[in-house]
mmCIF file of C-alpha atoms in Angstrom:
data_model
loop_
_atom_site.group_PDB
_atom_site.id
_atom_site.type_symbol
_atom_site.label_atom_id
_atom_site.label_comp_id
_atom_site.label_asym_id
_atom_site.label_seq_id
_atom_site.Cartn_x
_atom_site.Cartn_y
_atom_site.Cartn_z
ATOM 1 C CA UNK A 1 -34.773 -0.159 13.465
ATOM 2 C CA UNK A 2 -34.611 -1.346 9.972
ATOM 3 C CA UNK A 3 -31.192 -2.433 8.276
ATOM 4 C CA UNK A 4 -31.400 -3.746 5.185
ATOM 5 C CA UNK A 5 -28.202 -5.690 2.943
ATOM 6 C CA UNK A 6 -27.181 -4.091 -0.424
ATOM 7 C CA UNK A 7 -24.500 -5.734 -2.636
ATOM 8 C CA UNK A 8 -22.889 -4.499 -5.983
ATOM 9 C CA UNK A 9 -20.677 -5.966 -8.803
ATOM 10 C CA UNK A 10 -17.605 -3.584 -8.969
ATOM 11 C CA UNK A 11 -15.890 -2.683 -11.869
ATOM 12 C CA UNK A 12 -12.762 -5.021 -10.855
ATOM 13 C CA UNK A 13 -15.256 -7.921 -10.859
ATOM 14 C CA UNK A 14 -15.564 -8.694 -7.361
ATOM 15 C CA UNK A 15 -18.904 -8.205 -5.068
ATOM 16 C CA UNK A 16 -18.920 -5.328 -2.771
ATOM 17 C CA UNK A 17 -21.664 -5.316 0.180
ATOM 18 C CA UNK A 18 -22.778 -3.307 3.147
ATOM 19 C CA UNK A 19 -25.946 -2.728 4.853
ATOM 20 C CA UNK A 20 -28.328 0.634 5.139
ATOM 21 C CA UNK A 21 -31.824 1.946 6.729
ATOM 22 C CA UNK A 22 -34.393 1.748 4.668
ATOM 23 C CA UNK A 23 -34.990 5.527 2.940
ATOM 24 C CA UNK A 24 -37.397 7.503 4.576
ATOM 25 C CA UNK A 25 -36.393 10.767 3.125
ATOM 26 C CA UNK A 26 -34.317 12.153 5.805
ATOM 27 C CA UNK A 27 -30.747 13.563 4.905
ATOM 28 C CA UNK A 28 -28.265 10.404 4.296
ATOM 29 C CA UNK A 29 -24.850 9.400 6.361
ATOM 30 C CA UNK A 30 -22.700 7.511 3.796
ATOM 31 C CA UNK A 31 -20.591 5.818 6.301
ATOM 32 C CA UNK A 32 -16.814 4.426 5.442
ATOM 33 C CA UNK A 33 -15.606 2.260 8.352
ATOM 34 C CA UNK A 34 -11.929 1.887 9.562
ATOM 35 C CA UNK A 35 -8.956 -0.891 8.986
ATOM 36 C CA UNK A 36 -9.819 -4.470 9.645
ATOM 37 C CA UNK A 37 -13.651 -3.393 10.418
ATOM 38 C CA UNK A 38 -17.080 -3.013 9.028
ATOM 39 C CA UNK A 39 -20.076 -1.003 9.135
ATOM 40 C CA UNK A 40 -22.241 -2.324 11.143
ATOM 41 C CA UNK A 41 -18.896 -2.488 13.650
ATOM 42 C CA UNK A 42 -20.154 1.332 14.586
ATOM 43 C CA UNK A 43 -23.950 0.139 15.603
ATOM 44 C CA UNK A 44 -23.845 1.736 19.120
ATOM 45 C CA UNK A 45 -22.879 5.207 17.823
ATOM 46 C CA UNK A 46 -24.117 4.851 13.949
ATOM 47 C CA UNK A 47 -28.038 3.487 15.804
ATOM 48 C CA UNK A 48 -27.931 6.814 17.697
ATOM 49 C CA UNK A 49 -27.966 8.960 14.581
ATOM 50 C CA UNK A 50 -30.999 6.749 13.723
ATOM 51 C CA UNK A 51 -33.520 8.995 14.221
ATOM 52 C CA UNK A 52 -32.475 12.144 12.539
ATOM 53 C CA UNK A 53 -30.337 10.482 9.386
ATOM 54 C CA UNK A 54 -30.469 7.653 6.780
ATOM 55 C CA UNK A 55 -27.685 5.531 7.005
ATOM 56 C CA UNK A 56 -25.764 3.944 3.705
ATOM 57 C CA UNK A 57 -22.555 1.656 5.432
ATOM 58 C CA UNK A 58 -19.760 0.777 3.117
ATOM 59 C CA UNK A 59 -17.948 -2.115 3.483
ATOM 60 C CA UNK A 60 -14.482 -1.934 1.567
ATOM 61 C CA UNK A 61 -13.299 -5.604 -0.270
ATOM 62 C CA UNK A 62 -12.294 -7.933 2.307
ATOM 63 C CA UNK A 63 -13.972 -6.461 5.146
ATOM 64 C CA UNK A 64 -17.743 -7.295 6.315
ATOM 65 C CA UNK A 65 -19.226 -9.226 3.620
ATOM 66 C CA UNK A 66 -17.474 -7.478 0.935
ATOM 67 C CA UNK A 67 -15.427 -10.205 -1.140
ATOM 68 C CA UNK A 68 -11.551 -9.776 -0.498
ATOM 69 C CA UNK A 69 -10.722 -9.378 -4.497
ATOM 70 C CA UNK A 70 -7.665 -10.931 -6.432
ATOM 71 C CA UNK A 71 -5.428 -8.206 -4.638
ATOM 72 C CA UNK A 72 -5.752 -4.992 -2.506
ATOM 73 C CA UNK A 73 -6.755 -1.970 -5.314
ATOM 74 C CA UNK A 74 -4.693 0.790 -2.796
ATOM 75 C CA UNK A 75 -6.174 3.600 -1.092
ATOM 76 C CA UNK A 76 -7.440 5.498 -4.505
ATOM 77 C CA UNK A 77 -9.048 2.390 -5.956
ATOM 78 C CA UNK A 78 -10.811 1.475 -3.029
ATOM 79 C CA UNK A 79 -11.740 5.028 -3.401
ATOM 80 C CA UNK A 80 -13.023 4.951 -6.723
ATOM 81 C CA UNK A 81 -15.106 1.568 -6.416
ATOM 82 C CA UNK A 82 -16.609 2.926 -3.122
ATOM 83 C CA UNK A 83 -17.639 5.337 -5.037
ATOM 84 C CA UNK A 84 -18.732 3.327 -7.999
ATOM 85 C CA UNK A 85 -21.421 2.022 -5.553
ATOM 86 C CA UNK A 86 -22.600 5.348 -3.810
ATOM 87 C CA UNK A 87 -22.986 6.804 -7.427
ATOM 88 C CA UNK A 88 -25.260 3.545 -8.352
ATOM 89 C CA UNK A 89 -27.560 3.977 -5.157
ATOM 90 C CA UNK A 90 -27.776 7.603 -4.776
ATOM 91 C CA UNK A 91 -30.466 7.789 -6.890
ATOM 92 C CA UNK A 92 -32.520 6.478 -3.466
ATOM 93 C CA UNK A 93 -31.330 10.266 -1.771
ATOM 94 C CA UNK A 94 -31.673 12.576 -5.001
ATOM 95 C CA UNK A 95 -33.307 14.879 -3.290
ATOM 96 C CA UNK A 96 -31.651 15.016 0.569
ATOM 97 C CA UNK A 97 -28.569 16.188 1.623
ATOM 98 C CA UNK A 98 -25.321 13.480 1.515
ATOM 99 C CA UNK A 99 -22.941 14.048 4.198
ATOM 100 C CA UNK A 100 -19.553 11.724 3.413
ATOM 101 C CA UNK A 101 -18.606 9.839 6.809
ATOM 102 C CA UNK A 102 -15.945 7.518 7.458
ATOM 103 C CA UNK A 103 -13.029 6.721 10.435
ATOM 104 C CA UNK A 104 -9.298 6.265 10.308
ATOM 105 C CA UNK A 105 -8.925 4.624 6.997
ATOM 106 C CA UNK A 106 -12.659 5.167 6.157
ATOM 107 C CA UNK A 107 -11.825 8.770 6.240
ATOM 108 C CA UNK A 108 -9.310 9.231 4.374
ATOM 109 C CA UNK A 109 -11.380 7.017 1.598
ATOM 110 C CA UNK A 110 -14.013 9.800 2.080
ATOM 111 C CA UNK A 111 -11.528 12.188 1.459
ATOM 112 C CA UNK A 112 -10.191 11.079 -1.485
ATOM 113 C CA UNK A 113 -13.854 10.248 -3.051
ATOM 114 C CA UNK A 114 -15.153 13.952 -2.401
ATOM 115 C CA UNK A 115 -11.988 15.546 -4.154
ATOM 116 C CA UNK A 116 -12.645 13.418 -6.994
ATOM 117 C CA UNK A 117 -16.061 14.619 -7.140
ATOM 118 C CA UNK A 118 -16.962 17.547 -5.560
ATOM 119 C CA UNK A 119 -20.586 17.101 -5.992
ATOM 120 C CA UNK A 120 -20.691 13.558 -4.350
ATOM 121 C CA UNK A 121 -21.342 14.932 -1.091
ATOM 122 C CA UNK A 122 -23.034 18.154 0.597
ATOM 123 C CA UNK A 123 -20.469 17.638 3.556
ATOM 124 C CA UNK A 124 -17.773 15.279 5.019
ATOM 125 C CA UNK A 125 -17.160 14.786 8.650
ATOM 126 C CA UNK A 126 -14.064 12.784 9.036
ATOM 127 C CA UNK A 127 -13.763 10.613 12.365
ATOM 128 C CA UNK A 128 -10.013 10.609 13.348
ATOM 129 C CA UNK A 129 -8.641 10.489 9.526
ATOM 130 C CA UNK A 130 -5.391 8.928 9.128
ATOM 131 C CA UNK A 131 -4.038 12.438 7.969
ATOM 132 C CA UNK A 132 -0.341 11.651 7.485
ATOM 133 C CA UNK A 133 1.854 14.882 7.735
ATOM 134 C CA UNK A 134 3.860 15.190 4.600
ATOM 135 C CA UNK A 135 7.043 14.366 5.626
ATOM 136 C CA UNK A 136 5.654 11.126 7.171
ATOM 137 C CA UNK A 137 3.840 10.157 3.764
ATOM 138 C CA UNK A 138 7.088 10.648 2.110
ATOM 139 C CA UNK A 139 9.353 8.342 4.708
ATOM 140 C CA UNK A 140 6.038 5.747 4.029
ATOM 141 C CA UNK A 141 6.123 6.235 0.270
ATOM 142 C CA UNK A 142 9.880 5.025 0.311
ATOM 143 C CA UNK A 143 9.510 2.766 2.757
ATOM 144 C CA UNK A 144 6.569 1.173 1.197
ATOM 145 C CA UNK A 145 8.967 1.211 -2.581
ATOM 146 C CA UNK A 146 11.767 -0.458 -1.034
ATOM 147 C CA UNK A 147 9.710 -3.352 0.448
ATOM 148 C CA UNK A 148 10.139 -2.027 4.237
ATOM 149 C CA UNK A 149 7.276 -0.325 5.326
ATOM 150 C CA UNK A 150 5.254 -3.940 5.674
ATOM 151 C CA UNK A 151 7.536 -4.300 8.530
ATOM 152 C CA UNK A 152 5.875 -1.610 10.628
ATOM 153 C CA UNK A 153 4.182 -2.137 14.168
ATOM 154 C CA UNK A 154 0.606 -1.870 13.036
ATOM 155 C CA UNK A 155 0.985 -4.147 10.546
ATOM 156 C CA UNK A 156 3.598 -6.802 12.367
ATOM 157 C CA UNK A 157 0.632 -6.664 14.617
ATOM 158 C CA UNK A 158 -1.596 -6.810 12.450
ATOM 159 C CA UNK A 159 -0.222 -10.530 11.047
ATOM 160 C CA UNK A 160 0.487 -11.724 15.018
ATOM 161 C CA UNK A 161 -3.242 -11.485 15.915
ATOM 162 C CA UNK A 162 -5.251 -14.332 16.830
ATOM 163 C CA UNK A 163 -7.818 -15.312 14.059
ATOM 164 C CA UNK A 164 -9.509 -18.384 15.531
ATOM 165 C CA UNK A 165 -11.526 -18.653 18.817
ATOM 166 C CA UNK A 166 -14.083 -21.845 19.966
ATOM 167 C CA UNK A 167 -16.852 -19.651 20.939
ATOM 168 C CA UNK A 168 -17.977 -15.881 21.370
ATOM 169 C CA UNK A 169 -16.758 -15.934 25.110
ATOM 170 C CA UNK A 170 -13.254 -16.743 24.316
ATOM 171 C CA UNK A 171 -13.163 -13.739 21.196
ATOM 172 C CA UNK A 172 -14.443 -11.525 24.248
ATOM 173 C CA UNK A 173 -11.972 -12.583 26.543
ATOM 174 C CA UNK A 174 -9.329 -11.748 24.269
ATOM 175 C CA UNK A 175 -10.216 -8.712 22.595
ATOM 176 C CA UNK A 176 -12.170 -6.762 26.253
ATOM 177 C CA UNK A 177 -9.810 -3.639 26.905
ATOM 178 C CA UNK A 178 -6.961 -5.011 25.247
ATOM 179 C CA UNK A 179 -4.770 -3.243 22.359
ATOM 180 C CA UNK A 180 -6.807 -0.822 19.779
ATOM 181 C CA UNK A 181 -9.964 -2.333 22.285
ATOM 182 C CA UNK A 182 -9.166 -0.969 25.216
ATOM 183 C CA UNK A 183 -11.625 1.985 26.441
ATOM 184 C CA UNK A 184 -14.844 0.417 24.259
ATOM 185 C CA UNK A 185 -17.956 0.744 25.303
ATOM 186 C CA UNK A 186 -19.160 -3.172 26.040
ATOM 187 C CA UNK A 187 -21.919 -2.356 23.407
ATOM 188 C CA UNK A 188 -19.495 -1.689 20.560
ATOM 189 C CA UNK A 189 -17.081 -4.496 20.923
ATOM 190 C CA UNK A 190 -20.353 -7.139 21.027
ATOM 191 C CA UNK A 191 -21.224 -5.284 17.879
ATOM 192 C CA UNK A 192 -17.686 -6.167 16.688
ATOM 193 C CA UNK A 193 -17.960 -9.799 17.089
ATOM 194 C CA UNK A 194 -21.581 -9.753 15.718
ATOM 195 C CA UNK A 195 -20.306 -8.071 12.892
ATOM 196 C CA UNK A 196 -16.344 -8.623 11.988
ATOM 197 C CA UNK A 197 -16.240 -12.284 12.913
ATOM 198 C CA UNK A 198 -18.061 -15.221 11.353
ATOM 199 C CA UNK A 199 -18.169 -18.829 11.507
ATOM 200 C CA UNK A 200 -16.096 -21.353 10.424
ATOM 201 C CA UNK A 201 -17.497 -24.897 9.235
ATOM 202 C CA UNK A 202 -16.027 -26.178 12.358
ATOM 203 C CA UNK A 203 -18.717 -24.154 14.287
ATOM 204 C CA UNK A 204 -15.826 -21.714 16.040
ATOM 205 C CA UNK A 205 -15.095 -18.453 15.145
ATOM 206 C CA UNK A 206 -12.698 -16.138 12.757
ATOM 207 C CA UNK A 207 -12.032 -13.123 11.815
ATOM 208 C CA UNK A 208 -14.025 -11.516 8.203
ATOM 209 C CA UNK A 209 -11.286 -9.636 7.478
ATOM 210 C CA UNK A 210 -7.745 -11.358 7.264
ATOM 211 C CA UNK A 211 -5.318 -10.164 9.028
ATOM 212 C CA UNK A 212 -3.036 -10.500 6.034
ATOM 213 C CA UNK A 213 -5.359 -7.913 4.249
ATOM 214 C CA UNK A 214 -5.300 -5.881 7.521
ATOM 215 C CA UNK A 215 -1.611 -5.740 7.572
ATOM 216 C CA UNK A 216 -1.861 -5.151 3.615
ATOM 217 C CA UNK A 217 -3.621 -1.811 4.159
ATOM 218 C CA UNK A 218 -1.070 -1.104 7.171
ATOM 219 C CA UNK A 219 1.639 -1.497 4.641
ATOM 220 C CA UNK A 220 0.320 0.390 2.489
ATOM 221 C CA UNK A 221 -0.291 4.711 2.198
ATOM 222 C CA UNK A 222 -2.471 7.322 0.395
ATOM 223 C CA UNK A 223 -0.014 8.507 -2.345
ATOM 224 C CA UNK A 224 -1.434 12.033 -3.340
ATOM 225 C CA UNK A 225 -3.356 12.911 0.048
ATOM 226 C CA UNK A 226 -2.327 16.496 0.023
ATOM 227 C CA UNK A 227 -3.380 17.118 -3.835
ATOM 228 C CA UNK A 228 -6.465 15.388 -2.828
ATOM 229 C CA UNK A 229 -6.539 17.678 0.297
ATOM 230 C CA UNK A 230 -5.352 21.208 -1.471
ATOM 231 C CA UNK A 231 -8.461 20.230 -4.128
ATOM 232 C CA UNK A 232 -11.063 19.911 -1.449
ATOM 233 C CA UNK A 233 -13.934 22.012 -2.148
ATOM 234 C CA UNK A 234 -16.336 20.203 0.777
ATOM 235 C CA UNK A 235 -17.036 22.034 3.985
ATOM 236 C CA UNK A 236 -15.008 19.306 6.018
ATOM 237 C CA UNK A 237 -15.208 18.658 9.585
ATOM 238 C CA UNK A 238 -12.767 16.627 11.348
ATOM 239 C CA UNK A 239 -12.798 15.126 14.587
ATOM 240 C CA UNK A 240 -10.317 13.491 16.522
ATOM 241 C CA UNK A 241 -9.370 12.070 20.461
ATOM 242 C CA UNK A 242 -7.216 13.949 22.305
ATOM 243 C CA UNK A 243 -5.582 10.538 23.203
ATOM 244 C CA UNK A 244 -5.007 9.477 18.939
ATOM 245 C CA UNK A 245 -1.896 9.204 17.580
ATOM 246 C CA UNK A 246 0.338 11.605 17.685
ATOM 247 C CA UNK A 247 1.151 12.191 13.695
ATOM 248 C CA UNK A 248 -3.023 12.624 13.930
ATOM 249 C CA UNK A 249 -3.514 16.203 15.159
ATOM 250 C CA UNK A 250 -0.348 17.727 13.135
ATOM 251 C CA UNK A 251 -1.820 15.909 9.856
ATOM 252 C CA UNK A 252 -4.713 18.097 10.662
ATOM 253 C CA UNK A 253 -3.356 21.405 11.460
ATOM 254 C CA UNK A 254 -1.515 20.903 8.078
ATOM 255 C CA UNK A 255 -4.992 20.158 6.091
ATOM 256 C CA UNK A 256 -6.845 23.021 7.916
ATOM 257 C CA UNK A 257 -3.307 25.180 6.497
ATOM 258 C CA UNK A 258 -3.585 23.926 3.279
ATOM 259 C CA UNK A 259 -7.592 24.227 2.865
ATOM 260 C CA UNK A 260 -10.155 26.761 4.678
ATOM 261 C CA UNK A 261 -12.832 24.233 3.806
ATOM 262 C CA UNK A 262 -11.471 22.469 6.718
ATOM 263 C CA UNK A 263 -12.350 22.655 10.302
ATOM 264 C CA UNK A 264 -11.434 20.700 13.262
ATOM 265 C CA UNK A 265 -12.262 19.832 16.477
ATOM 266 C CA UNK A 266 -10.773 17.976 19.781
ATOM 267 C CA UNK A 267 -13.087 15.456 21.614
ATOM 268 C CA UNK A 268 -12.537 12.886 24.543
ATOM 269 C CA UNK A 269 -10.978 9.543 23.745
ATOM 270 C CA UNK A 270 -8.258 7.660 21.467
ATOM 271 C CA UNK A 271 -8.774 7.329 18.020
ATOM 272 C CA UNK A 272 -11.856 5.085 18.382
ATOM 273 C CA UNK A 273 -13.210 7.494 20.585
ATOM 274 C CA UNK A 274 -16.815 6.581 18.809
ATOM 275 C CA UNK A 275 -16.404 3.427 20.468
ATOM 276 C CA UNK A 276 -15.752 4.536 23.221
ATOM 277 C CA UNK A 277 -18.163 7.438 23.470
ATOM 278 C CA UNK A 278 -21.333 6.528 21.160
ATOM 279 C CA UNK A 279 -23.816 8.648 22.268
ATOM 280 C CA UNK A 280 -21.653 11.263 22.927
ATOM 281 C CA UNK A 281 -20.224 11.212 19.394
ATOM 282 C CA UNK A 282 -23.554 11.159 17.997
ATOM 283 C CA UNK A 283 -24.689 14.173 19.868
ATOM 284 C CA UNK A 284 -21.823 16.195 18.985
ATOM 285 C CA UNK A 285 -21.983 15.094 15.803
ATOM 286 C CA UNK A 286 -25.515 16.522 15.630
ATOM 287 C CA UNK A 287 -24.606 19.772 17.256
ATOM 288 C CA UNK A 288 -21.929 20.161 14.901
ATOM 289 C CA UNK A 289 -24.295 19.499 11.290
ATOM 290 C CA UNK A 290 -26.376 22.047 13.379
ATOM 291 C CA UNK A 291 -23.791 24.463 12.950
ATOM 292 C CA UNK A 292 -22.671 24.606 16.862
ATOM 293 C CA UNK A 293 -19.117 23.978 17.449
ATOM 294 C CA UNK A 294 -17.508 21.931 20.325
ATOM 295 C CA UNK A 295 -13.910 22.424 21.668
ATOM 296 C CA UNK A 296 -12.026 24.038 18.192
ATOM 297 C CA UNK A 297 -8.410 22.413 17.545
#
C-alpha cells in the first residue's frame, strides 16, 4: 500500500502533519489516534481496513511529526485545529462518505469535532473514548483548577517513563507486554517504535512525543463533554474492551442515556484492544458500517 505525508499550517502558527492513502474514491476513515501516539501507531489494524476505505491519519501537535506548539491548546482546541485541517483536505472526498475515527483521546477529539459540525462527518465510530462520567469530569475539573489533578497516576507515569534507549532492541525490551503494552500484538508495538520514536543526533533513540506533553494531556480534561455529547446529531458507534477502565463503560451508558444517536458495543481486550486484536477490530468494524451488530453493551 500507498501512504503518503500531508502537513498544514494551523491557525495557532504551528505545523500539523499526518500521513494518508492516496484517494481512490472509496469512502474515507479520518483517523484521530490516542495519548502519547500517532497514526501510523495503528498500522496493523488501520492496513486491514485498506482495502475497503481511504485512510486520512491525524496527528495532534506534539505527537508524530506534528510540531509540539508554544503550549498544549486543551481538548477543544486541538479539536478545532484538527478540524481546521480535515475541512482544508476534504475537498479530496467531496463526494464519499466520511466516517470520524479516533481512540481514547482521539475519540473524544472526534467527538467534540462532529458536535461542532454536524456535517463534518457521515458517521463516528469511537474506539474506547475516554467518556468521563459526569461526576468524574467534575472531581477532574476542580482538581485540574486547583493545580492537583497533574498529580494523577497516568500522568505521574506519564513523566517517570523512560525516553532514551541505544537501539530498537533495548525500546523493545522495555516496552514488550509491559504497562499500557501488555497484550499487543508484536506487529503493533514494532509499528510503535517505527512510528512514535525517532532518532536522536547521537544515533539512539527517543520518544516523538514528550512525556511532559503526555502527562500535559493526562492533566488535563474535556470541559463541556456532555453539551458536546447531548448536541450529537451523528449516528455514533462506540466500542470498547471488556478489560478498559472501569469509569469507561459507565461514561458510555451515560452518553447512550443522554443521546439515541449513540450505540455501543463490548469487544475482547483492554482499552487498546485494536492492538491487541487488529484484524479482528477491523472485521468488526466492517460488519458494524455494514449495519450488523456484535455483542450490544
Amino acid at each position: 500500500m500507498q501512504w503518503e505525508p500531508w502537513s498544514f499550517e494551523s491557525a495557532p502558527g504551528f505545523v500539523l502533519r499526518g500521513w494518508r492513502t492516496v484517494p481512490r474514491g472509496l469512502p474515507v476513515i479520518h483517523f484521530v489516534h490516542g495519548n502519547g501516539y500517532c497514526g501510523r501507531v495503528y498500522s496493523p489494524f488501520l492496513e486491514a481496513l485498506v482495502p475497503h476505505y481511504d485512510l486520512f491519519l491525524s496527528d495532534v501537535q506534539g505527537h508524530g511529526d506534528s510540531d509540539l506548539g508554544p503550549r498544549f491548546l486543551g481538548w477543544h482546541g486541538n479539536a478545532r485545529v484538527t478540524m481546521q485541517v480535515w475541512t482544508h483536505f476534504a475537498e479530496d472526498y467531496a463526494h464519499v462518505p466520511v466516517i470520524g475515527m479516533g481512540h481514547s483521546f482521539g475519540g473524544i477529539l472526534t467527538l467534540l469535532m462532529a458536535s461542532e459540525n454536524p456535517s463534518l462527518f457521515d458517521r463516528l465510530v469511537l474506539l474506547d473514548p475516554v467518556m468521563f462520567p459526569p461526576a468524574m469530569l467534575g472531581v477532574m475539573r476542580f482538581t485540574e483548577t486547583l493545580g492537583l489533578y497533574k498529580r494523577n497516576q497516568l500522568a505521574q507515569r506519564a513523566r517517570q517513563r523512560g525516553r532514551i534507549w541505544p537501539h530498537r532492541a533495548a525500546a523493545w525490551d522495555y516496552f514488550h507486554q509491559r504497562g499500557i503494552f501488555r497484550g499487543w500484538d508484536d506487529r503493533a508495538l514494532t509499528a510503535y517504535i517505527d512510528h512514535a520514536l525517532k532518532p536522536t543526533q547521537d544515533g539512539q533513540l527517543t520518544l516523538k512525543c514528550p512525556p511532559e506533553r503526555e502527562a500535559e494531556i493526562f492533566s488535563s480534561c474535556p470541559a463541556g463533554l456532555w453539551k458536546a455529547v447531548r448536541r450529537l446529531q451523528t449516528t455514533t458507534d462506540i466500542l470498547y474492551g471488556e478489560g478498559t477502565y472501569p469509569f469507561v463503560p459507565r461514561g458510555v451508558a451515560h452518553a447512550k442515556r443522554r443521546n439515541p444517536h449513540i450505540h455501543a458495543e463490548v469487544v475482547p481486550g483492554h482499552h487498546c484492544f485494536m492492538q491487541e486484536f487488529p484484524e479482528d477490530t477491523a472485521n468488526t468494524l466492517e460488519h458494524l458500517l455494514a449495519g450488523h451488530s456484535t455483542t450490544s453493551a
